[in-house]
mmCIF file of C-alpha atoms in Angstrom:
data_model
loop_
_atom_site.group_PDB
_atom_site.id
_atom_site.type_symbol
_atom_site.label_atom_id
_atom_site.label_comp_id
_atom_site.label_asym_id
_atom_site.label_seq_id
_atom_site.Cartn_x
_atom_site.Cartn_y
_atom_site.Cartn_z
ATOM 1 C CA MET A 1 14.102 46.653 28.450
ATOM 2 C CA THR A 2 15.010 47.333 32.055
ATOM 3 C CA ASN A 3 11.333 47.185 33.077
ATOM 4 C CA TYR A 4 11.057 43.483 32.230
ATOM 5 C CA PRO A 5 11.645 41.038 35.000
ATOM 6 C CA PHE A 6 14.736 38.895 34.611
ATOM 7 C CA PHE A 7 12.935 35.603 33.931
ATOM 8 C CA TYR A 8 11.102 37.152 30.935
ATOM 9 C CA LEU A 9 14.484 37.013 29.210
ATOM 10 C CA ILE A 10 15.949 33.909 30.704
ATOM 11 C CA PHE A 11 12.930 31.589 30.127
ATOM 12 C CA PRO A 12 12.895 31.829 26.280
ATOM 13 C CA ALA A 13 16.715 31.297 26.298
ATOM 14 C CA VAL A 14 16.408 28.219 28.550
ATOM 15 C CA ALA A 15 13.558 26.844 26.372
ATOM 16 C CA LEU A 16 15.638 27.371 23.218
ATOM 17 C CA GLY A 17 18.607 25.711 24.845
ATOM 18 C CA TYR A 18 16.524 22.709 25.926
ATOM 19 C CA VAL A 19 15.105 22.307 22.410
ATOM 20 C CA LEU A 20 18.622 22.395 20.943
ATOM 21 C CA PHE A 21 19.918 19.970 23.581
ATOM 22 C CA MET A 22 17.130 17.487 22.954
ATOM 23 C CA ARG A 23 17.671 17.617 19.177
ATOM 24 C CA SER A 24 21.275 16.961 19.610
ATOM 25 C CA HIS A 25 20.582 14.244 22.212
ATOM 26 C CA HIS A 26 18.017 12.577 19.850
ATOM 27 C CA LYS A 27 20.452 12.597 16.986
ATOM 28 C CA LYS A 28 23.255 11.077 19.155
ATOM 29 C CA LYS A 29 20.894 8.399 20.470
ATOM 30 C CA THR A 30 19.759 7.524 16.904
ATOM 31 C CA GLN A 31 23.349 7.074 15.829
ATOM 32 C CA GLU A 32 24.066 4.870 18.890
ATOM 33 C CA TYR A 33 21.009 2.664 18.049
ATOM 34 C CA ASP A 34 22.029 2.521 14.390
ATOM 35 C CA GLU A 35 25.392 1.175 15.532
ATOM 36 C CA GLN A 36 23.860 -1.209 18.125
ATOM 37 C CA TYR A 37 21.573 -2.747 15.500
ATOM 38 C CA ALA A 38 24.106 -2.501 12.582
ATOM 39 C CA ASN A 39 23.350 -6.166 11.765
ATOM 40 C CA PHE A 40 19.924 -4.983 10.652
ATOM 41 C CA ARG A 41 21.256 -2.612 8.020
ATOM 42 C CA ALA A 42 20.163 -3.783 4.559
ATOM 43 C CA GLY A 43 23.622 -4.788 3.438
ATOM 44 C CA ALA A 44 24.437 -6.673 6.647
ATOM 45 C CA LEU A 45 21.036 -8.343 6.833
ATOM 46 C CA ALA A 46 21.362 -9.541 3.205
ATOM 47 C CA GLN A 47 24.867 -11.066 3.999
ATOM 48 C CA ARG A 48 23.575 -12.648 7.207
ATOM 49 C CA LEU A 49 20.609 -14.308 5.398
ATOM 50 C CA GLY A 50 22.635 -15.448 2.438
ATOM 51 C CA LEU A 51 20.854 -13.033 0.063
ATOM 52 C CA GLN A 52 22.237 -10.527 -2.322
ATOM 53 C CA LEU A 53 21.224 -6.846 -2.194
ATOM 54 C CA LEU A 54 19.820 -6.077 -5.544
ATOM 55 C CA LYS A 55 18.371 -2.584 -4.981
ATOM 56 C CA GLY A 56 18.536 0.068 -2.267
ATOM 57 C CA ASP A 57 20.766 1.717 0.258
ATOM 58 C CA PRO A 58 22.898 -0.903 2.065
ATOM 59 C CA SER A 59 23.093 1.359 5.117
ATOM 60 C CA PHE A 60 19.351 1.601 5.651
ATOM 61 C CA ASN A 61 18.533 0.165 9.013
ATOM 62 C CA PHE A 62 15.262 -1.776 9.357
ATOM 63 C CA MET A 63 15.368 -1.489 13.175
ATOM 64 C CA VAL A 64 16.233 2.227 13.294
ATOM 65 C CA THR A 65 14.502 3.757 10.238
ATOM 66 C CA TYR A 66 15.027 7.223 11.610
ATOM 67 C CA ALA A 67 18.782 6.838 11.119
ATOM 68 C CA ASN A 68 18.073 7.348 7.477
ATOM 69 C CA GLN A 69 18.261 11.044 6.560
ATOM 70 C CA ALA A 70 15.297 11.032 4.206
ATOM 71 C CA VAL A 71 13.057 9.342 6.853
ATOM 72 C CA ALA A 72 14.311 11.602 9.647
ATOM 73 C CA ARG A 73 13.687 14.760 7.469
ATOM 74 C CA GLY A 74 10.249 13.617 6.403
ATOM 75 C CA ALA A 75 8.441 14.170 3.128
ATOM 76 C CA THR A 76 8.282 17.642 1.618
ATOM 77 C CA ASP A 77 6.221 18.878 -1.268
ATOM 78 C CA ASP A 78 9.266 18.798 -3.349
ATOM 79 C CA LYS A 79 10.915 15.673 -2.251
ATOM 80 C CA ALA A 80 9.148 12.409 -1.287
ATOM 81 C CA ILE A 81 10.542 9.713 1.051
ATOM 82 C CA ASN A 82 11.351 6.705 -1.148
ATOM 83 C CA ILE A 83 13.021 3.711 0.404
ATOM 84 C CA ASP A 84 13.006 0.820 -2.069
ATOM 85 C CA ILE A 85 15.074 -2.185 -1.113
ATOM 86 C CA GLU A 86 15.237 -5.582 -2.657
ATOM 87 C CA MET A 87 17.320 -8.636 -1.924
ATOM 88 C CA ALA A 88 17.226 -12.135 -3.332
ATOM 89 C CA GLY A 89 18.994 -15.480 -3.117
ATOM 90 C CA THR A 90 18.509 -19.192 -2.490
ATOM 91 C CA PRO A 91 19.954 -19.774 1.002
ATOM 92 C CA PHE A 92 18.021 -23.123 1.435
ATOM 93 C CA GLY A 93 17.788 -24.064 -2.208
ATOM 94 C CA VAL A 94 14.477 -22.168 -2.771
ATOM 95 C CA PRO A 95 14.294 -18.813 -4.464
ATOM 96 C CA LEU A 96 13.832 -16.240 -1.671
ATOM 97 C CA THR A 97 13.179 -12.498 -2.059
ATOM 98 C CA PHE A 98 12.918 -9.716 0.452
ATOM 99 C CA LYS A 99 11.252 -6.495 -0.658
ATOM 100 C CA TYR A 100 10.801 -3.331 1.423
ATOM 101 C CA LEU A 101 9.003 -0.290 -0.077
ATOM 102 C CA TYR A 102 8.196 2.814 1.940
ATOM 103 C CA ARG A 103 7.207 5.861 -0.045
ATOM 104 C CA VAL A 104 5.572 9.040 1.331
ATOM 105 C CA GLU A 105 4.426 11.997 -0.916
ATOM 106 C CA ARG A 106 3.308 15.224 0.613
ATOM 107 C CA GLU A 107 0.980 17.801 -0.877
ATOM 108 C CA SER A 108 0.286 20.978 1.031
ATOM 109 C CA GLY A 109 -3.043 22.628 0.374
ATOM 110 C CA PHE A 110 -4.589 25.849 1.657
ATOM 111 C CA ASN A 111 -5.937 24.353 4.835
ATOM 112 C CA SER A 112 -4.810 20.765 4.769
ATOM 113 C CA THR A 113 -1.767 18.642 4.122
ATOM 114 C CA THR A 114 -2.170 15.266 2.343
ATOM 115 C CA TYR A 115 0.340 12.490 2.727
ATOM 116 C CA LYS A 116 0.160 9.555 0.381
ATOM 117 C CA THR A 117 1.872 6.524 1.775
ATOM 118 C CA TRP A 118 2.869 3.285 0.109
ATOM 119 C CA PHE A 119 4.188 0.525 2.332
ATOM 120 C CA ASN A 120 5.067 -3.072 1.401
ATOM 121 C CA CYS A 121 7.427 -5.302 3.261
ATOM 122 C CA ARG A 122 7.505 -9.009 2.681
ATOM 123 C CA MET A 123 9.844 -12.017 2.445
ATOM 124 C CA ALA A 124 8.673 -14.487 -0.207
ATOM 125 C CA ALA A 125 9.814 -18.016 -1.063
ATOM 126 C CA SER A 126 8.773 -19.312 -4.519
ATOM 127 C CA ALA A 127 7.520 -22.888 -5.019
ATOM 128 C CA LYS A 128 8.200 -24.951 -8.134
ATOM 129 C CA LEU A 129 4.565 -26.092 -8.498
ATOM 130 C CA ALA A 130 1.363 -24.180 -7.966
ATOM 131 C CA PHE A 131 -0.502 -24.825 -4.767
ATOM 132 C CA PRO A 132 -3.843 -23.692 -3.357
ATOM 133 C CA PRO A 133 -4.079 -20.270 -1.775
ATOM 134 C CA PHE A 134 -3.956 -19.995 2.002
ATOM 135 C CA GLU A 135 -3.404 -17.388 4.810
ATOM 136 C CA VAL A 136 -2.060 -17.852 8.287
ATOM 137 C CA THR A 137 -2.281 -15.290 11.024
ATOM 138 C CA SER A 138 -1.324 -15.350 14.712
ATOM 139 C CA ARG A 139 -4.438 -15.245 16.866
ATOM 140 C CA ASN A 140 -2.760 -13.033 19.482
ATOM 141 C CA THR A 141 -0.053 -10.401 19.021
ATOM 142 C CA SER A 142 1.255 -7.634 21.228
ATOM 143 C CA VAL A 143 -0.098 -4.887 18.905
ATOM 144 C CA GLY A 144 -3.610 -6.070 18.157
ATOM 145 C CA ARG A 145 -5.197 -8.087 15.391
ATOM 146 C CA ILE A 146 -3.443 -8.863 12.138
ATOM 147 C CA VAL A 147 -5.111 -7.543 9.019
ATOM 148 C CA ARG A 148 -6.023 -10.439 6.797
ATOM 149 C CA GLN A 149 -5.631 -10.040 3.016
ATOM 150 C CA GLN A 150 -7.590 -12.890 1.555
ATOM 151 C CA THR A 151 -11.231 -13.929 1.857
ATOM 152 C CA LEU A 152 -10.774 -17.683 2.532
ATOM 153 C CA PRO A 153 -12.647 -19.896 4.955
ATOM 154 C CA ASP A 154 -11.219 -21.084 8.276
ATOM 155 C CA ALA A 155 -9.565 -24.524 8.273
ATOM 156 C CA GLN A 156 -8.389 -26.876 11.031
ATOM 157 C CA THR A 157 -4.822 -28.186 10.883
ATOM 158 C CA HIS A 158 -5.625 -30.952 13.350
ATOM 159 C CA ASN A 159 -2.628 -29.920 15.398
ATOM 160 C CA PRO A 160 -4.216 -28.497 18.609
ATOM 161 C CA ALA A 161 -1.106 -26.424 19.470
ATOM 162 C CA VAL A 162 -1.018 -24.828 16.018
ATOM 163 C CA ASP A 163 -4.824 -24.334 15.884
ATOM 164 C CA ALA A 164 -4.643 -22.529 19.259
ATOM 165 C CA GLU A 165 -1.818 -20.172 18.120
ATOM 166 C CA PHE A 166 -2.661 -19.560 14.483
ATOM 167 C CA GLN A 167 -5.705 -19.053 12.397
ATOM 168 C CA VAL A 168 -5.419 -20.901 9.107
ATOM 169 C CA THR A 169 -7.625 -20.189 6.181
ATOM 170 C CA THR A 170 -7.821 -22.199 2.946
ATOM 171 C CA HIS A 171 -10.230 -24.199 0.833
ATOM 172 C CA GLU A 172 -7.999 -27.227 0.994
ATOM 173 C CA PRO A 173 -8.138 -29.470 4.140
ATOM 174 C CA ALA A 174 -4.998 -31.332 3.037
ATOM 175 C CA LEU A 175 -3.030 -28.104 2.808
ATOM 176 C CA ALA A 176 -4.223 -27.040 6.292
ATOM 177 C CA GLN A 177 -3.148 -30.400 7.626
ATOM 178 C CA LEU A 178 0.307 -30.063 6.148
ATOM 179 C CA LEU A 179 0.554 -26.539 7.605
ATOM 180 C CA GLY A 180 -0.181 -28.124 10.949
ATOM 181 C CA GLU A 181 3.183 -29.977 10.618
ATOM 182 C CA LEU A 182 5.115 -26.949 9.379
ATOM 183 C CA LEU A 183 3.887 -24.011 11.458
ATOM 184 C CA PRO A 184 5.476 -24.927 14.885
ATOM 185 C CA GLU A 185 8.654 -23.503 13.497
ATOM 186 C CA PHE A 186 7.021 -20.057 13.542
ATOM 187 C CA SER A 187 6.101 -20.376 17.242
ATOM 188 C CA SER A 188 9.305 -18.544 18.135
ATOM 189 C CA PHE A 189 7.860 -15.370 16.746
ATOM 190 C CA GLY A 190 5.507 -15.378 19.828
ATOM 191 C CA PRO A 191 3.727 -12.017 20.392
ATOM 192 C CA ALA A 192 5.559 -10.419 17.407
ATOM 193 C CA GLY A 193 3.033 -12.200 15.238
ATOM 194 C CA VAL A 194 3.089 -14.216 12.072
ATOM 195 C CA HIS A 195 1.272 -13.384 8.832
ATOM 196 C CA LEU A 196 1.825 -15.849 6.069
ATOM 197 C CA LEU A 197 0.231 -15.504 2.621
ATOM 198 C CA GLY A 198 0.238 -18.299 0.059
ATOM 199 C CA ASP A 199 -0.824 -16.909 -3.307
ATOM 200 C CA GLY A 200 -0.460 -20.119 -5.164
ATOM 201 C CA GLN A 201 3.138 -19.653 -6.378
ATOM 202 C CA GLN A 202 4.822 -17.903 -3.466
ATOM 203 C CA VAL A 203 4.677 -18.096 0.337
ATOM 204 C CA SER A 204 5.151 -14.640 1.836
ATOM 205 C CA PHE A 205 5.741 -13.414 5.271
ATOM 206 C CA VAL A 206 3.987 -10.034 5.380
ATOM 207 C CA MET A 207 5.262 -7.290 7.644
ATOM 208 C CA ASN A 208 3.689 -3.912 8.395
ATOM 209 C CA GLN A 209 4.586 -0.500 9.584
ATOM 210 C CA SER A 210 1.902 0.045 12.285
ATOM 211 C CA THR A 211 0.066 -3.225 12.644
ATOM 212 C CA ALA A 212 1.352 -6.696 13.527
ATOM 213 C CA PRO A 213 3.632 -8.251 12.643
ATOM 214 C CA MET A 214 5.707 -5.046 12.576
ATOM 215 C CA VAL A 215 8.974 -4.962 10.596
ATOM 216 C CA PRO A 216 11.493 -4.642 13.499
ATOM 217 C CA SER A 217 9.865 -7.312 15.690
ATOM 218 C CA ALA A 218 9.481 -9.735 12.728
ATOM 219 C CA LEU A 219 12.963 -9.244 11.359
ATOM 220 C CA TYR A 220 14.347 -9.996 14.765
ATOM 221 C CA TYR A 221 13.655 -13.610 13.713
ATOM 222 C CA ALA A 222 14.890 -13.149 10.126
ATOM 223 C CA GLU A 223 16.908 -16.318 10.158
ATOM 224 C CA VAL A 224 13.962 -18.438 11.270
ATOM 225 C CA MET A 225 11.809 -16.667 8.716
ATOM 226 C CA THR A 226 14.056 -17.566 5.750
ATOM 227 C CA HIS A 227 14.321 -21.250 6.781
ATOM 228 C CA ALA A 228 10.673 -21.756 7.686
ATOM 229 C CA LEU A 229 9.423 -20.030 4.474
ATOM 230 C CA SER A 230 11.814 -22.087 2.361
ATOM 231 C CA THR A 231 10.585 -25.237 4.027
ATOM 232 C CA ILE A 232 6.881 -24.384 3.500
ATOM 233 C CA ALA A 233 7.535 -23.557 -0.195
ATOM 234 C CA GLN A 234 9.417 -26.844 -0.701
ATOM 235 C CA ARG A 235 6.764 -28.942 0.961
ATOM 236 C CA LEU A 236 3.829 -27.193 -0.693
ATOM 237 C CA GLY A 237 5.120 -26.861 -4.217
ATOM 238 C CA GLY A 238 8.289 -28.969 -4.523
ATOM 239 C CA MET B 1 -21.985 -12.921 -1.526
ATOM 240 C CA GLY B 2 -20.424 -15.958 0.187
ATOM 241 C CA HIS B 3 -19.869 -16.400 3.862
ATOM 242 C CA LYS B 4 -19.489 -13.567 6.322
ATOM 243 C CA LEU B 5 -15.996 -12.425 7.093
ATOM 244 C CA GLY B 6 -16.681 -9.896 9.864
ATOM 245 C CA THR B 7 -18.561 -6.796 10.953
ATOM 246 C CA HIS B 8 -17.038 -3.350 11.344
ATOM 247 C CA GLY B 9 -18.528 -1.018 13.867
ATOM 248 C CA SER B 10 -18.046 2.705 13.823
ATOM 249 C CA THR B 11 -16.602 5.466 15.951
ATOM 250 C CA ILE B 12 -17.573 9.154 16.284
ATOM 251 C CA ALA B 13 -13.878 10.179 16.666
ATOM 252 C CA GLY B 14 -13.013 13.142 14.528
ATOM 253 C CA VAL B 15 -16.515 14.463 14.131
ATOM 254 C CA GLY B 16 -15.345 17.641 15.919
ATOM 255 C CA TRP B 17 -16.902 20.719 17.323
ATOM 256 C CA THR B 18 -20.338 20.170 15.744
ATOM 257 C CA LEU B 19 -20.910 17.397 18.189
ATOM 258 C CA TYR B 20 -20.357 19.678 21.223
ATOM 259 C CA VAL B 21 -22.122 22.704 19.853
ATOM 260 C CA GLY B 22 -24.933 20.573 18.500
ATOM 261 C CA ALA B 23 -25.492 18.903 21.884
ATOM 262 C CA LEU B 24 -25.429 22.318 23.711
ATOM 263 C CA LEU B 25 -27.997 23.855 21.245
ATOM 264 C CA SER B 26 -30.236 20.788 21.571
ATOM 265 C CA VAL B 27 -30.137 20.865 25.372
ATOM 266 C CA SER B 28 -30.709 24.614 25.495
ATOM 267 C CA GLY B 29 -33.614 24.222 22.980
ATOM 268 C CA VAL B 30 -35.335 21.590 25.197
ATOM 269 C CA VAL B 31 -34.683 23.720 28.350
ATOM 270 C CA SER B 32 -36.108 26.800 26.662
ATOM 271 C CA LEU B 33 -39.080 25.033 25.065
ATOM 272 C CA PHE B 34 -40.277 23.365 28.251
ATOM 273 C CA GLY B 35 -39.189 26.137 30.622
ATOM 274 C CA LEU B 36 -37.094 23.922 32.682
ATOM 275 C CA THR B 37 -35.246 26.690 34.433
ATOM 276 C CA GLN B 38 -36.742 29.488 36.480
ATOM 277 C CA ALA B 39 -35.398 32.084 34.100
ATOM 278 C CA ALA B 40 -36.963 30.300 31.120
ATOM 279 C CA ALA B 41 -40.233 29.741 32.842
ATOM 280 C CA LYS B 42 -40.756 33.454 33.416
ATOM 281 C CA ILE B 43 -40.717 34.110 29.635
ATOM 282 C CA PRO B 44 -44.103 33.544 27.907
ATOM 283 C CA PHE B 45 -44.198 30.370 25.799
ATOM 284 C CA SER B 46 -44.973 32.281 22.535
ATOM 285 C CA GLU B 47 -41.713 34.221 23.063
ATOM 286 C CA ARG B 48 -39.688 31.152 23.866
ATOM 287 C CA LEU B 49 -40.990 29.044 21.005
ATOM 288 C CA PRO B 50 -39.152 30.563 17.999
ATOM 289 C CA LEU B 51 -35.723 30.646 19.701
ATOM 290 C CA ALA B 52 -36.159 27.209 21.196
ATOM 291 C CA SER B 53 -37.297 25.719 17.880
ATOM 292 C CA ALA B 54 -34.359 27.263 16.112
ATOM 293 C CA ALA B 55 -31.965 25.956 18.692
ATOM 294 C CA LEU B 56 -33.471 22.441 18.440
ATOM 295 C CA VAL B 57 -33.502 22.373 14.679
ATOM 296 C CA ILE B 58 -29.905 23.772 14.318
ATOM 297 C CA GLY B 59 -28.687 21.439 17.122
ATOM 298 C CA ALA B 60 -30.225 18.371 15.580
ATOM 299 C CA LEU B 61 -28.715 19.244 12.192
ATOM 300 C CA MET B 62 -25.300 19.651 13.811
ATOM 301 C CA LEU B 63 -25.639 16.313 15.611
ATOM 302 C CA LEU B 64 -26.671 14.564 12.374
ATOM 303 C CA PRO B 65 -23.179 13.752 11.089
ATOM 304 C CA ALA B 66 -22.244 12.232 14.504
ATOM 305 C CA LEU B 67 -25.442 10.316 14.583
ATOM 306 C CA MET B 68 -24.971 8.907 11.041
ATOM 307 C CA ARG B 69 -21.413 7.931 11.988
ATOM 308 C CA TRP B 70 -22.561 6.263 15.198
ATOM 309 C CA LYS B 71 -25.501 4.316 13.719
ATOM 310 C CA GLN B 72 -23.591 2.557 10.940
ATOM 311 C CA SER B 73 -21.936 -0.728 10.486
ATOM 312 C CA VAL B 74 -20.508 -2.755 7.603
ATOM 313 C CA GLU B 75 -20.863 -6.455 7.201
ATOM 314 C CA VAL B 76 -18.149 -7.919 4.960
ATOM 315 C CA PHE B 77 -18.717 -11.026 2.956
ATOM 316 C CA GLU B 78 -16.453 -13.091 0.550
ATOM 317 C CA ARG B 79 -17.831 -11.201 -2.466
ATOM 318 C CA GLY B 80 -19.399 -8.103 -1.221
ATOM 319 C CA LEU B 81 -20.450 -5.895 1.724
ATOM 320 C CA VAL B 82 -23.613 -4.546 3.261
ATOM 321 C CA TRP B 83 -23.386 -1.019 4.734
ATOM 322 C CA HIS B 84 -26.084 -0.380 7.287
ATOM 323 C CA ARG B 85 -26.729 3.369 7.763
ATOM 324 C CA LEU B 86 -29.162 5.487 9.652
ATOM 325 C CA LEU B 87 -30.938 6.362 6.408
ATOM 326 C CA GLY B 88 -31.021 2.978 4.744
ATOM 327 C CA THR B 89 -28.822 -0.015 3.746
ATOM 328 C CA LYS B 90 -26.515 -0.106 0.781
ATOM 329 C CA THR B 91 -25.273 -3.466 -0.741
ATOM 330 C CA VAL B 92 -22.044 -3.471 -2.606
ATOM 331 C CA ILE B 93 -21.225 -6.410 -4.900
ATOM 332 C CA ALA B 94 -17.497 -7.213 -5.228
ATOM 333 C CA ALA B 95 -17.691 -7.189 -9.032
ATOM 334 C CA GLU B 96 -18.903 -3.583 -9.002
ATOM 335 C CA VAL B 97 -15.898 -2.377 -7.159
ATOM 336 C CA GLN B 98 -13.166 -1.062 -9.539
ATOM 337 C CA GLY B 99 -10.951 0.673 -7.045
ATOM 338 C CA SER B 100 -10.472 1.583 -3.415
ATOM 339 C CA ARG B 101 -8.527 4.000 -1.195
ATOM 340 C CA LEU B 102 -7.951 4.215 2.568
ATOM 341 C CA ILE B 103 -7.642 7.850 3.661
ATOM 342 C CA ARG B 104 -6.656 8.732 7.215
ATOM 343 C CA HIS B 105 -7.873 12.189 8.122
ATOM 344 C CA THR B 106 -5.975 13.795 10.989
ATOM 345 C CA GLY B 107 -6.706 17.194 12.422
ATOM 346 C CA ARG B 108 -7.461 19.228 15.559
ATOM 347 C CA ASN B 109 -10.767 17.437 15.807
ATOM 348 C CA GLY B 110 -9.081 14.006 16.003
ATOM 349 C CA GLN B 111 -8.508 11.252 13.586
ATOM 350 C CA TYR B 112 -10.767 9.035 11.488
ATOM 351 C CA ASP B 113 -10.440 6.703 8.496
ATOM 352 C CA GLU B 114 -12.293 6.999 5.259
ATOM 353 C CA VAL B 115 -12.780 4.019 2.921
ATOM 354 C CA GLU B 116 -13.487 5.213 -0.566
ATOM 355 C CA LEU B 117 -14.862 2.774 -3.056
ATOM 356 C CA GLN B 118 -14.921 3.432 -6.822
ATOM 357 C CA PHE B 119 -17.480 1.537 -8.881
ATOM 358 C CA SER B 120 -17.270 0.329 -12.410
ATOM 359 C CA ASN B 121 -20.271 2.569 -13.404
ATOM 360 C CA GLY B 122 -18.176 5.665 -12.559
ATOM 361 C CA GLY B 123 -19.871 6.315 -9.165
ATOM 362 C CA SER B 124 -18.192 6.144 -5.729
ATOM 363 C CA CYS B 125 -18.987 6.121 -2.106
ATOM 364 C CA SER B 126 -17.141 6.972 1.071
ATOM 365 C CA ILE B 127 -17.545 5.163 4.406
ATOM 366 C CA ASN B 128 -16.295 7.370 7.211
ATOM 367 C CA GLY B 129 -15.292 6.568 10.773
ATOM 368 C CA LEU B 130 -15.223 2.753 10.629
ATOM 369 C CA LYS B 131 -13.296 0.729 13.116
ATOM 370 C CA GLU B 132 -10.517 -1.490 11.687
ATOM 371 C CA ALA B 133 -10.793 0.190 8.315
ATOM 372 C CA GLU B 134 -7.470 -1.310 7.347
ATOM 373 C CA GLN B 135 -9.013 -4.823 7.498
ATOM 374 C CA LEU B 136 -11.964 -3.699 5.442
ATOM 375 C CA ILE B 137 -9.790 -2.190 2.702
ATOM 376 C CA ALA B 138 -7.686 -5.382 2.649
ATOM 377 C CA TYR B 139 -10.764 -7.458 2.016
ATOM 378 C CA VAL B 140 -11.997 -5.088 -0.687
ATOM 379 C CA ARG B 141 -8.577 -5.280 -2.334
ATOM 380 C CA ALA B 142 -8.676 -9.079 -2.130
ATOM 381 C CA TRP B 143 -11.869 -8.984 -4.286
ATOM 382 C CA SER B 144 -10.041 -7.313 -7.171
ATOM 383 C CA GLY B 145 -6.647 -9.034 -6.607
ATOM 384 C CA PRO B 146 -5.093 -11.373 -9.103
ATOM 385 C CA ALA B 147 -6.703 -14.773 -9.303
ATOM 386 C CA PRO B 148 -4.717 -17.501 -7.490
ATOM 387 C CA ALA B 149 -2.562 -19.817 -9.599
ATOM 388 C CA VAL B 150 -4.453 -22.663 -11.142
ATOM 389 C CA VAL B 151 -3.807 -25.908 -9.370
ATOM 390 C CA ALA B 152 -4.446 -29.105 -11.412
ATOM 391 C CA PRO B 153 -7.425 -30.857 -9.837
ATOM 392 C CA ALA B 154 -6.605 -34.208 -8.272
ATOM 393 C CA ALA B 155 -8.834 -37.043 -7.134
ATOM 394 C CA GLY B 156 -9.761 -36.431 -3.514
ATOM 395 C CA GLY B 157 -8.564 -32.861 -3.506
ATOM 396 C CA TRP B 158 -5.101 -31.305 -3.500
ATOM 397 C CA ALA B 159 -2.178 -33.294 -2.140
ATOM 398 C CA PRO B 160 1.371 -32.024 -1.427
ATOM 399 C CA PRO B 161 4.206 -33.195 -3.684
ATOM 400 C CA VAL B 162 5.448 -36.685 -2.828
ATOM 401 C CA ALA B 163 8.038 -36.779 -0.084
ATOM 402 C CA GLY B 164 11.458 -37.880 -1.213
ATOM 403 C CA GLY B 165 10.981 -36.039 -4.528
ATOM 404 C CA TRP B 166 12.746 -32.736 -4.959
ATOM 405 C CA ARG B 167 15.171 -31.721 -2.197
ATOM 406 C CA PRO B 168 17.305 -28.588 -1.970
ATOM 407 C CA PRO B 169 20.935 -29.002 -2.835
ATOM 408 C CA GLY B 170 23.137 -30.086 -0.069
ATOM 409 C CA THR B 171 20.489 -31.618 2.065
#
């Protein structure tokens, strides 16, 4: 023992101390952020948007997901991460739902680990009457191209500002023209990106985990989202 | 198959050590075969040939996965896709696709995406190393997604509900 230089013993101790300090620091910072963005916890967000939390943990923070113990711990072979939140209401007279599903299952094999991930986050406004399908995506976002989900042809809205900012796809020219009047409300999302999906009955704002529009940046404009979606659903389907 | 929606290029990311070892073996095979170094030139050709040939063949085989990844692309259409590969072209019709999965492989060699398509005849195929694989899988899923709600046809196409009709309460 006495033959070893002093730093042989002190370096591992310093490294261990540093790791412990950083873990504690990270935990403290996460708690601070969770408090700072408390208005993005499921319960508070639902109240703020005039919705009712139907399912899920009211303390789950959409801005600071790592504040949730299950997310911070990560999936294990025995226990999956399963965040399933649903809220609904009619803040602007149109049925509006917000769903968030994040599920990760883990399977450890001999030389590989498989993670199965399900992610779905969208706010949807229901229309009274059916309307033709459409999709709207921002042309430019801060995190790359938006993944389109429908195979529809490009359409012009005849609003140059809207056509420059958004790519509108639909088979119906009249619907594209109407969207040209309604989409300026979504301009406030800016580089966060907009992804609207009209499936014929509902108009959804789709949010993603790793591609634009990402959940935290899109939910930053949650109030605008609820109002603008409700307006589109009213105008398209009464 | 309808109009074209886009083209997906490929990446050799995640191919791994076979790329480097294959390239080294191929280069050493060429050097040995043609006696490009002084040391190699001193050895008679008949003695160099077996080793050089073996290095070239093994090197080429090891480079094959990377080459196949690199020389592929996928053109996506409204109702199908065309997969251009080094060893031929495969056409997939939307109606044939029964299921799909996006698998992200992460390891010491790097990361790449695999798009797995399951066909109605029980077969399947995997497309590895495509760029923007998430977009491709989204289009594939759109083929098998639920049909959009039926909208009553109107003269001159669809028209929005008349203004002044239904309004939300309190407005």
